[in-house]
């Protein structure tokens, strides 16, 4: 059961759409207030597990850590960094008592969870205004489902968004994109989309193409589409200050940008040089921004990724920086002469010096900071709903709880290292707890150079994540799957994703329509698996146990009940295994996973992209009797549970 306690006059975040009963007191917490903040304390039992916080560092069990909700553009994905790109202020305590709490405020929030062995949860909300949602349920899993249901229906991507995609910061010309499509086709590796990073733009302006590199963008989109490849352009949060440019002029005329202290429009230096930030807190500005995507949909684009929406600021009108010279800036960052990000102190100064228009009142950005990215996703999503008559792909870097109704998320600038593969494994259940079903990391890693072994192991994991995208940064080694010598292993593992698609798509859609999680910790279903974070449940039928260690050719797996072990290396080989713990061999070109007792896994034939998707000839693996297959045309919007049909063995 969900109830809420209201403190002060909270900002409307629209995180929760369900009607919720109001309670007088925060039953589980000891509450204290000072002039500027409200603090909540809870004493943990020795064995209590604390879940939640979505996209943060640390383990799935958040005990022992300190985390700060303050959306930040950061490539420092280490445990000493308290803030990543998102704020998901939701905790679940599972132990002596089981309950959940969502601290619904876009202000800065500090979470100390048994930090320094304090034995307590301490949450400091740096505001006097918030809604505290409390959820009571018998199980941690039940608590999460109640939150997801209270958020409202999750974003539904089209089928092709579950295909495999390639990306890199560094593709510039049509030829670069053709080469990638050719490389995949020539090597017989499936591919559904290629992302277009900021170099497609004319001087990093949103809603523009470099005319020299893309003489006829509509024709190019159609050409690639004819080959079964969709193009997915990036859109950054800031609009370049450029008198004469229609998008800029319209924004100025409509007053759709964030204001500075003097009442003008705030100027922030990002990739295009000086930009204005659209005021995503203002419904009128959201409507205007969403409308701009017509530029892309007219050219045939059906998918987008939104970036830099924490918002990232390299310098501003108030803090000095290399004015307008983005080449110099990029070079300096690369050469290590300049930190990628401004210092937090400077950033805070900037965040305190611009303003949003909320119902006619000027609200300081700093006070609603964590909502900005999610509201950009909302603007885009609502715009695309009006522009298209079918589903679209959309994922964002920054987010707040509730943004899952509008799009997905990816987890930003990780690195090509084994720790970040494991971080991806931990992020997936935590993101799902907070409602973000459509999610994934940069497979292979963004920063640094990826080895063949790491990419294969990473692909073998992301074959199960809804967003499966290989992405890397500007000055790194080539990371396309056909660049690592013999492509056979890559063909098999990416091929497996496509053979699993009937299951992955079906499980995602059922989870989204039933307010459920798509990926969850094993212990949510099997309490005996407590503490095992490197195995996950994917949908109703599967348990996965990815290899996350360099050099390993086997790994320990805890099988919490009798299951069917599936070994895939071009074909599926099934074998029953009894409950127990095993060392399981997993060669580099293999994927090993498990089908739960009494469940089935539908698998399809090998295909090269989702245009060949076919559910008329599925094979059912496992010892169950029937499977509920969700199936539709992958594009239309009327997705209901009526699209489920029962398959019997
Ligand atoms: O300042 O668009 O996280 O995926 O390739 C970096 C360039 C801006 C950050 C994103 C990354 C993307 C990159 N962007």
XYZ file of C-alpha atoms and ligand atoms in Angstrom:
663
model
C 0.000 0.000 0.000
C 1.270 3.454 -0.943
C 0.707 6.543 1.188
C 2.297 9.956 1.216
C 3.301 12.580 3.726
C 3.433 16.147 2.460
C 6.072 18.541 3.796
C 5.727 22.238 2.945
C 4.598 22.998 -0.596
C 6.356 20.478 -2.830
C 7.288 21.216 -6.440
C 5.094 19.333 -8.882
C 7.408 16.599 -10.177
C 4.724 14.381 -11.762
C 6.783 11.386 -10.663
C 3.731 9.579 -9.317
C 0.489 9.561 -11.296
C -1.621 7.315 -9.042
C -4.003 8.793 -6.492
C -2.384 8.236 -3.135
C -3.828 8.412 0.358
C -2.302 11.062 2.587
C -0.801 10.121 5.921
C 0.052 12.465 8.775
C 3.387 11.034 9.785
C 6.390 9.293 8.292
C 5.682 6.046 10.118
C 9.040 4.377 9.650
C 11.339 7.356 10.093
C 12.466 9.667 12.831
C 12.150 13.096 11.259
C 14.048 16.233 12.155
C 14.101 19.641 10.542
C 16.375 22.636 10.476
C 16.144 25.907 8.558
C 17.038 24.435 5.218
C 16.530 20.702 5.285
C 14.491 17.768 6.480
C 16.270 14.623 7.669
C 14.952 11.098 8.009
C 16.516 8.341 10.094
C 15.825 4.646 10.342
C 17.687 2.089 12.436
C 18.607 -0.976 10.429
C 18.649 -4.538 11.678
C 21.966 -6.327 11.298
C 20.756 -8.472 8.411
C 18.577 -5.920 6.641
C 19.200 -5.390 2.965
C 18.620 -1.960 1.426
C 17.787 -1.829 -2.277
C 17.085 1.015 -4.652
C 18.599 4.315 -5.811
C 18.516 3.157 -9.456
C 21.504 4.576 -11.303
C 24.114 5.050 -8.574
C 27.480 3.578 -7.754
C 27.804 0.865 -5.152
C 26.265 -2.560 -4.973
C 22.675 -3.661 -5.450
C 22.532 -3.784 -1.655
C 23.273 -0.121 -0.916
C 24.494 -0.693 2.658
C 27.831 0.861 3.482
C 27.605 3.710 1.023
C 26.960 7.420 0.729
C 25.092 8.595 -2.345
C 24.013 12.063 -3.413
C 21.166 12.804 -5.771
C 22.591 15.621 -7.826
C 22.562 14.925 -11.544
C 26.089 15.262 -12.865
C 27.901 14.806 -16.158
C 30.703 12.595 -14.911
C 32.918 9.901 -16.363
C 34.177 9.010 -12.898
C 32.199 5.835 -12.311
C 33.963 4.776 -9.132
C 32.614 4.147 -5.654
C 34.117 7.371 -4.359
C 31.855 9.374 -6.670
C 28.518 9.993 -4.960
C 26.588 11.383 -7.973
C 26.028 10.041 -11.460
C 23.627 11.389 -14.116
C 20.350 10.504 -12.449
C 18.352 10.895 -9.244
C 16.224 7.948 -8.241
C 15.363 8.661 -4.616
C 13.750 5.336 -3.873
C 14.843 2.910 -1.145
C 13.553 -0.469 -0.104
C 14.370 -1.885 3.297
C 14.092 -5.660 3.436
C 14.608 -7.378 6.749
C 13.007 -7.145 10.162
C 10.558 -4.762 8.509
C 9.932 -4.527 4.790
C 8.943 -1.197 3.274
C 9.833 1.331 0.626
C 10.291 5.103 0.646
C 10.439 7.532 -2.250
C 11.743 10.988 -1.341
C 10.084 12.993 -4.083
C 12.005 16.239 -4.389
C 14.190 17.551 -7.226
C 16.507 19.189 -4.674
C 19.834 17.705 -3.604
C 19.376 14.642 -1.387
C 22.082 12.840 0.585
C 21.670 9.157 1.397
C 23.880 7.540 4.012
C 23.057 3.887 4.303
C 24.851 2.177 7.133
C 27.647 4.532 6.138
C 30.735 4.026 8.260
C 28.917 1.254 10.051
C 26.418 3.665 11.595
C 23.741 0.959 11.447
C 21.166 3.439 10.233
C 19.735 5.028 7.155
C 20.085 8.783 7.114
C 18.462 10.773 4.337
C 18.974 14.534 4.222
C 16.728 16.381 1.795
C 18.118 19.871 1.189
C 14.678 21.415 1.013
C 11.697 22.009 3.269
C 9.268 20.855 0.593
C 8.740 17.274 -0.463
C 6.350 14.393 -0.822
C 7.463 11.317 1.044
C 5.849 8.212 -0.412
C 5.853 5.177 1.841
C 5.098 1.727 0.547
C 4.183 -1.236 2.654
C 4.206 -4.710 1.229
C 5.217 -8.190 2.359
C 8.212 -8.403 0.039
C 10.854 -6.126 -1.468
C 9.706 -7.236 -4.895
C 6.132 -6.320 -3.990
C 7.252 -2.872 -2.786
C 8.964 -2.232 -6.128
C 5.925 -3.322 -8.091
C 3.759 -0.925 -6.106
C 6.095 1.951 -6.881
C 6.219 1.057 -10.578
C 2.466 0.874 -10.684
C 2.107 4.258 -8.936
C 4.483 5.849 -11.466
C 2.236 4.915 -14.376
C 2.688 2.952 -17.564
C 6.241 2.517 -18.705
C 7.511 3.715 -22.090
C 6.913 1.169 -24.846
C 9.623 1.057 -27.514
C 9.098 -0.382 -30.988
C 10.412 -3.877 -31.687
C 13.453 -2.613 -33.586
C 14.669 -0.814 -30.437
C 15.296 -4.308 -29.014
C 17.658 -5.067 -31.882
C 21.410 -4.562 -31.653
C 22.835 -1.108 -32.341
C 26.250 0.352 -33.085
C 27.431 3.780 -32.052
C 30.605 5.804 -31.719
C 31.487 9.385 -30.960
C 33.419 10.001 -34.175
C 31.221 8.933 -37.097
C 31.078 12.047 -39.262
C 30.111 11.452 -42.868
C 27.576 9.312 -44.736
C 30.474 7.115 -45.632
C 31.253 6.375 -41.981
C 27.712 5.085 -41.503
C 27.719 3.087 -44.738
C 31.023 1.504 -43.709
C 29.558 0.348 -40.402
C 26.488 -1.123 -42.103
C 28.770 -2.783 -44.674
C 31.079 -4.138 -41.997
C 28.221 -5.814 -40.187
C 26.600 -7.148 -43.368
C 29.877 -8.447 -44.811
C 30.625 -10.314 -41.602
C 27.152 -11.746 -41.211
C 26.550 -10.008 -37.877
C 22.991 -8.734 -37.250
C 22.376 -4.998 -36.827
C 19.271 -2.833 -36.458
C 20.449 0.718 -35.948
C 23.435 3.053 -35.906
C 23.525 6.089 -33.654
C 24.570 9.463 -34.997
C 26.623 11.385 -32.452
C 27.042 15.172 -32.434
C 29.298 15.254 -35.496
C 26.255 14.888 -37.792
C 25.237 18.422 -36.848
C 26.181 21.712 -38.372
C 28.447 23.234 -35.708
C 26.811 21.143 -32.997
C 23.435 22.756 -33.452
C 20.419 20.568 -32.589
C 17.951 20.259 -35.466
C 20.596 20.707 -38.147
C 22.695 18.531 -40.451
C 26.074 19.310 -41.851
C 25.051 19.867 -45.464
C 28.402 18.907 -46.921
C 28.476 15.535 -45.184
C 24.751 14.886 -45.642
C 23.665 16.489 -48.921
C 20.220 14.862 -48.826
C 19.421 13.512 -45.396
C 15.971 12.102 -46.236
C 17.433 10.049 -49.067
C 20.205 8.806 -46.829
C 17.778 7.731 -44.101
C 15.741 5.884 -46.738
C 18.835 4.250 -48.224
C 19.942 2.894 -44.831
C 16.395 1.893 -43.971
C 16.313 -0.083 -47.229
C 19.246 -2.047 -45.879
C 17.426 -2.707 -42.607
C 19.385 -0.106 -40.622
C 17.775 2.792 -38.772
C 19.704 5.935 -37.899
C 19.319 7.380 -34.392
C 20.493 10.981 -33.971
C 21.627 12.507 -30.682
C 19.982 15.700 -29.401
C 21.711 17.839 -26.766
C 19.931 19.990 -24.194
C 21.314 23.417 -25.210
C 20.233 25.475 -28.221
C 23.074 27.415 -29.841
C 22.868 31.178 -29.487
C 22.711 32.114 -33.126
C 20.692 35.115 -34.269
C 18.992 34.314 -37.559
C 18.661 30.608 -36.816
C 14.916 29.817 -36.793
C 15.006 27.464 -33.779
C 16.925 30.014 -31.745
C 14.730 32.913 -32.884
C 11.515 31.027 -32.116
C 12.804 30.110 -28.667
C 13.687 33.720 -27.921
C 10.385 35.044 -29.242
C 8.362 32.550 -27.252
C 10.442 33.121 -24.125
C 11.078 29.373 -23.992
C 14.586 29.533 -22.528
C 15.808 29.636 -18.937
C 16.428 33.156 -17.634
C 19.468 34.594 -15.886
C 19.456 36.884 -12.858
C 19.110 39.979 -15.016
C 16.016 38.645 -16.757
C 17.814 37.828 -20.007
C 18.369 34.300 -21.236
C 21.052 32.335 -19.405
C 24.103 31.473 -21.533
C 25.904 28.175 -20.989
C 28.905 27.022 -22.994
C 28.564 23.476 -24.264
C 29.598 21.812 -27.569
C 28.118 24.499 -29.862
C 29.710 27.314 -27.878
C 27.216 29.482 -26.016
C 23.718 28.008 -25.753
C 20.394 28.684 -24.065
C 18.692 25.907 -22.142
C 15.059 25.287 -23.049
C 12.920 25.684 -19.937
C 11.764 22.082 -19.723
C 9.846 22.860 -16.527
C 7.443 25.035 -18.519
C 4.747 23.083 -20.432
C 4.754 25.686 -23.218
C 8.492 25.350 -23.700
C 8.188 21.575 -23.620
C 5.549 21.709 -26.331
C 7.756 23.990 -28.421
C 10.862 21.848 -27.985
C 8.985 18.631 -28.783
C 7.673 20.214 -31.964
C 11.229 20.764 -33.231
C 11.674 17.009 -33.727
C 9.536 17.432 -36.857
C 12.829 18.362 -38.470
C 13.916 14.732 -37.977
C 10.626 12.905 -38.375
C 10.097 14.647 -41.742
C 13.393 13.109 -42.845
C 12.232 9.653 -41.725
C 13.938 9.292 -38.320
C 12.116 7.181 -35.714
C 14.574 7.075 -32.815
C 16.572 9.521 -30.675
C 18.969 9.790 -27.751
C 18.953 12.865 -25.546
C 22.292 13.891 -24.060
C 23.903 16.571 -21.866
C 20.659 17.058 -19.956
C 21.900 17.126 -16.347
C 22.462 19.796 -17.776
C 26.185 19.587 -18.550
C 27.929 22.978 -18.603
C 31.537 23.443 -19.755
C 31.569 27.152 -18.899
C 29.014 29.909 -18.629
C 28.501 33.624 -18.810
C 29.338 33.685 -15.102
C 32.282 31.309 -15.020
C 35.162 31.770 -17.363
C 36.030 29.301 -20.065
C 37.407 29.044 -23.589
C 34.745 31.238 -25.134
C 33.147 29.607 -28.137
C 36.180 27.637 -29.170
C 34.815 24.139 -29.001
C 37.753 22.719 -30.968
C 40.120 24.099 -28.369
C 37.878 22.803 -25.645
C 37.713 19.279 -27.065
C 41.459 19.279 -27.586
C 42.140 20.516 -24.074
C 39.920 17.881 -22.570
C 41.596 15.202 -24.645
C 45.080 16.362 -23.741
C 44.114 16.472 -20.104
C 44.739 20.205 -19.831
C 41.232 20.782 -18.689
C 38.918 18.701 -16.594
C 36.076 17.256 -18.532
C 33.691 18.829 -16.127
C 33.725 22.048 -14.318
C 34.415 21.841 -10.654
C 31.346 21.136 -8.605
C 31.630 24.497 -6.888
C 31.493 26.355 -10.211
C 28.674 24.193 -11.444
C 26.632 24.928 -8.352
C 27.256 28.636 -8.886
C 25.859 28.271 -12.424
C 22.915 26.160 -11.316
C 22.075 28.883 -8.812
C 22.161 31.604 -11.422
C 19.454 30.580 -13.833
C 15.704 30.262 -13.488
C 12.647 28.362 -14.647
C 9.157 29.642 -15.157
C 6.844 27.417 -13.135
C 3.208 28.532 -13.198
C 4.333 32.128 -13.605
C 6.816 31.956 -10.724
C 10.579 32.168 -11.270
C 12.159 29.115 -9.680
C 15.900 28.792 -9.212
C 17.327 25.959 -11.310
C 19.347 24.626 -8.382
C 16.138 23.875 -6.462
C 14.661 21.729 -9.242
C 17.939 20.598 -10.801
C 17.349 16.850 -10.744
C 14.150 17.133 -12.803
C 15.704 18.811 -15.836
C 16.790 15.731 -17.828
C 13.593 13.827 -17.193
C 11.553 16.814 -18.322
C 13.594 16.987 -21.544
C 12.712 13.339 -22.172
C 9.090 14.213 -21.513
C 9.186 17.119 -23.982
C 10.702 14.893 -26.652
C 8.358 12.001 -25.989
C 5.203 14.112 -25.987
C 6.391 15.833 -29.165
C 7.028 12.533 -30.918
C 3.621 11.235 -29.811
C 2.073 14.094 -31.745
C 4.400 13.849 -34.736
C 4.290 10.095 -35.309
C 1.431 7.633 -35.412
C 3.585 4.780 -34.163
C 6.090 3.964 -31.402
C 9.582 5.466 -31.406
C 12.941 4.767 -29.781
C 14.025 7.237 -27.103
C 16.616 7.105 -24.377
C 18.165 9.794 -22.255
C 21.247 10.245 -20.109
C 19.772 12.162 -17.185
C 16.573 11.119 -15.451
C 14.345 11.394 -12.401
C 11.739 8.881 -11.225
C 8.701 9.105 -13.496
C 10.712 9.751 -16.680
C 10.307 6.036 -17.420
C 6.835 6.854 -18.761
C 8.450 8.841 -21.559
C 11.593 6.996 -22.591
C 14.510 4.853 -21.558
C 17.949 5.616 -20.155
C 21.519 4.663 -20.806
C 24.082 4.907 -18.062
C 26.549 7.372 -19.611
C 30.290 7.464 -19.997
C 31.581 4.232 -18.505
C 34.971 2.806 -19.497
C 36.250 -0.310 -21.190
C 37.009 -2.140 -17.960
C 35.679 -5.223 -16.217
C 34.453 -3.241 -13.206
C 32.082 -1.384 -15.489
C 30.692 -4.589 -16.929
C 29.864 -5.551 -13.336
C 28.473 -2.061 -12.742
C 26.151 -2.631 -15.699
C 25.052 -5.936 -14.112
C 24.244 -4.072 -10.868
C 22.547 -1.126 -12.517
C 20.009 -3.219 -14.367
C 18.013 -4.548 -11.377
C 18.354 -1.237 -9.533
C 17.034 0.727 -12.512
C 14.183 -1.736 -12.926
C 13.194 -1.263 -9.272
C 12.688 2.422 -10.045
C 10.618 1.733 -13.159
C 13.302 2.203 -15.828
C 12.746 -0.926 -17.863
C 14.219 0.288 -21.151
C 17.853 0.655 -20.176
C 21.395 -0.436 -20.873
C 25.024 0.676 -20.724
C 27.566 1.476 -23.424
C 28.440 -2.104 -24.292
C 32.221 -2.458 -24.530
C 32.703 0.774 -22.617
C 32.842 4.428 -23.677
C 36.266 5.531 -22.413
C 39.462 3.621 -23.125
C 40.162 0.726 -25.445
C 38.089 -2.422 -25.346
C 39.703 -5.842 -25.703
C 38.176 -8.648 -27.736
C 37.550 -10.644 -24.576
C 35.836 -7.784 -22.747
C 33.583 -6.977 -25.685
C 32.511 -10.602 -26.072
C 31.708 -10.985 -22.378
C 29.921 -7.648 -22.331
C 27.830 -8.529 -25.382
C 26.969 -11.852 -23.748
C 25.469 -9.844 -20.885
C 23.812 -7.048 -22.839
C 22.199 -9.659 -25.083
C 19.640 -9.703 -22.229
C 19.266 -5.948 -21.586
C 16.467 -4.119 -23.443
C 18.856 -1.508 -24.843
C 21.783 -3.366 -26.460
C 24.095 -0.747 -27.895
C 27.835 -0.846 -28.518
C 29.118 2.712 -28.032
C 32.566 4.221 -27.593
C 34.217 7.612 -27.313
C 36.099 9.779 -29.711
C 39.744 8.826 -29.468
C 39.394 5.140 -28.633
C 40.165 2.019 -30.662
C 37.494 0.837 -33.082
C 34.868 -1.108 -31.199
C 32.551 -2.441 -33.911
C 32.019 -6.171 -33.475
C 33.723 -6.972 -36.805
C 36.976 -5.216 -35.860
C 38.419 -7.926 -33.625
C 39.708 -10.570 -36.003
C 37.588 -13.687 -36.493
C 33.976 -12.475 -36.287
C 32.519 -15.905 -35.594
C 32.108 -15.505 -31.826
C 30.504 -12.074 -32.284
C 28.145 -13.481 -34.904
C 27.056 -16.151 -32.443
C 26.540 -13.919 -29.423
C 24.765 -11.057 -31.207
C 22.929 -13.761 -33.157
C 21.719 -15.193 -29.832
C 20.104 -11.845 -28.990
C 18.004 -12.144 -32.136
C 17.043 -15.748 -31.470
C 15.918 -14.648 -27.976
C 13.965 -11.641 -29.264
C 10.519 -13.283 -29.131
C 11.162 -13.819 -25.425
C 12.872 -10.496 -24.685
C 10.222 -8.442 -26.467
C 7.391 -10.438 -24.968
C 8.771 -10.242 -21.416
C 9.460 -6.529 -21.715
C 5.975 -5.746 -22.974
C 4.298 -7.899 -20.330
C 6.382 -6.298 -17.582
C 5.614 -2.789 -18.856
C 1.880 -3.475 -19.180
C 1.685 -5.170 -15.782
C 3.835 -2.641 -13.884
C 6.434 -5.283 -13.228
C 10.213 -5.464 -13.427
C 11.880 -6.979 -16.483
C 15.215 -7.700 -14.767
C 15.349 -8.436 -11.045
C 17.723 -9.727 -8.393
C 17.641 -13.512 -8.069
C 16.805 -13.145 -4.366
C 13.520 -11.380 -5.203
C 12.226 -14.821 -6.146
C 14.684 -17.159 -4.391
C 15.505 -15.846 -0.894
C 18.290 -18.414 -0.577
C 20.249 -16.519 -3.225
C 20.624 -13.552 -0.862
C 23.699 -11.468 -1.616
C 24.386 -12.908 -5.062
C 24.648 -9.862 -7.301
C 26.323 -11.369 -10.362
C 23.332 -13.487 -11.331
C 19.988 -12.000 -12.399
C 16.481 -13.024 -13.323
C 15.458 -11.846 -16.778
C 11.727 -11.999 -17.329
C 9.653 -14.905 -15.999
C 11.715 -17.791 -17.292
C 15.420 -17.013 -17.243
C 18.292 -16.765 -14.811
C 21.568 -15.464 -16.204
C 25.080 -15.739 -14.781
C 27.348 -13.564 -16.930
C 31.131 -13.948 -16.874
C 32.468 -10.663 -15.500
C 36.075 -11.608 -14.756
C 39.012 -11.179 -17.087
C 40.647 -14.413 -18.148
C 37.920 -16.592 -16.655
C 36.650 -19.546 -18.677
C 34.401 -20.816 -15.916
C 32.426 -19.300 -13.084
C 30.580 -20.310 -9.943
C 26.803 -20.404 -10.308
C 24.235 -20.908 -7.590
C 21.228 -22.738 -8.965
C 18.465 -22.078 -6.408
C 16.140 -24.851 -7.628
C 16.223 -27.540 -10.295
C 16.580 -25.778 -13.635
C 17.453 -26.359 -17.282
C 20.927 -25.219 -18.204
C 21.202 -23.843 -21.729
C 24.529 -23.618 -23.491
C 24.479 -21.574 -26.685
C 27.262 -21.449 -29.210
C 25.349 -21.357 -32.451
C 22.771 -23.852 -31.283
C 20.926 -24.426 -28.026
C 21.995 -27.385 -25.923
C 19.802 -28.035 -22.895
C 20.542 -30.139 -19.863
C 18.691 -30.464 -16.574
C 20.648 -29.364 -13.486
C 19.757 -29.968 -9.877
C 19.619 -27.306 -7.236
C 23.154 -26.587 -6.010
C 26.324 -24.613 -6.618
C 28.514 -25.418 -9.604
C 31.580 -24.315 -11.469
C 30.285 -23.855 -14.993
C 32.569 -23.714 -18.025
C 31.814 -20.788 -20.331
C 34.043 -20.513 -23.395
C 34.543 -17.076 -24.908
C 32.226 -17.788 -27.819
C 29.470 -19.210 -25.608
C 26.602 -17.976 -23.495
C 25.323 -20.130 -20.653
C 22.026 -19.384 -18.919
C 19.238 -21.177 -17.071
C 15.523 -21.774 -17.577
C 13.539 -21.871 -14.353
C 11.664 -24.998 -13.386
C 8.175 -25.105 -14.847
C 8.923 -22.303 -17.319
C 9.512 -22.182 -21.034
C 11.735 -20.132 -23.291
C 10.537 -19.464 -26.840
C 13.374 -19.035 -29.338
C 13.202 -18.042 -32.979
C 15.310 -18.731 -36.032
C 18.487 -16.791 -36.796
C 17.732 -13.405 -38.399
C 19.829 -10.439 -39.519
C 17.563 -7.675 -38.167
C 14.088 -7.163 -36.777
C 12.488 -6.782 -40.214
C 12.854 -10.594 -40.437
C 11.257 -11.127 -37.015
C 8.920 -14.108 -37.134
C 6.992 -15.784 -34.336
C 5.265 -18.344 -36.508
C 7.974 -20.924 -35.994
C 9.202 -20.843 -32.401
C 10.934 -23.607 -30.504
C 10.062 -23.972 -26.831
C 12.920 -24.883 -24.514
C 12.623 -25.846 -20.853
C 10.455 -28.164 -18.737
C 7.357 -25.980 -18.454
C 4.012 -26.606 -20.090
C 2.993 -23.270 -21.527
C 4.288 -19.790 -22.260
C 2.422 -16.489 -22.548
C 3.756 -14.865 -25.707
C 3.102 -11.171 -26.178
C 3.110 -10.427 -29.871
C 2.084 -7.539 -32.106
C 3.417 -5.756 -35.185
C 6.141 -4.105 -33.100
C 5.111 -0.602 -34.080
C 1.461 0.273 -33.434
C 0.534 1.941 -30.198
C -2.438 -0.043 -29.033
C -0.433 -2.450 -26.929
C -2.638 -4.357 -24.523
C -2.498 -7.628 -22.645
C -4.963 -8.908 -25.229
C -1.981 -9.366 -27.511
C -0.909 -12.334 -25.410
C -1.419 -15.829 -26.681
C -0.620 -19.059 -24.916
C 1.921 -21.386 -26.465
C 1.862 -24.999 -25.333
C 4.565 -27.534 -25.536
O 30.737 15.859 -23.765
O 28.138 13.548 -27.814
O 27.583 10.498 -22.740
O 27.686 9.096 -25.147
O 29.224 10.197 -27.211
C 30.464 14.566 -24.229
C 29.386 13.109 -27.390
C 29.135 14.497 -24.907
C 28.483 12.430 -23.812
C 27.712 11.160 -23.973
C 28.402 10.284 -24.976
C 28.514 11.011 -26.288
C 29.281 12.331 -26.087
N 28.602 13.139 -25.076
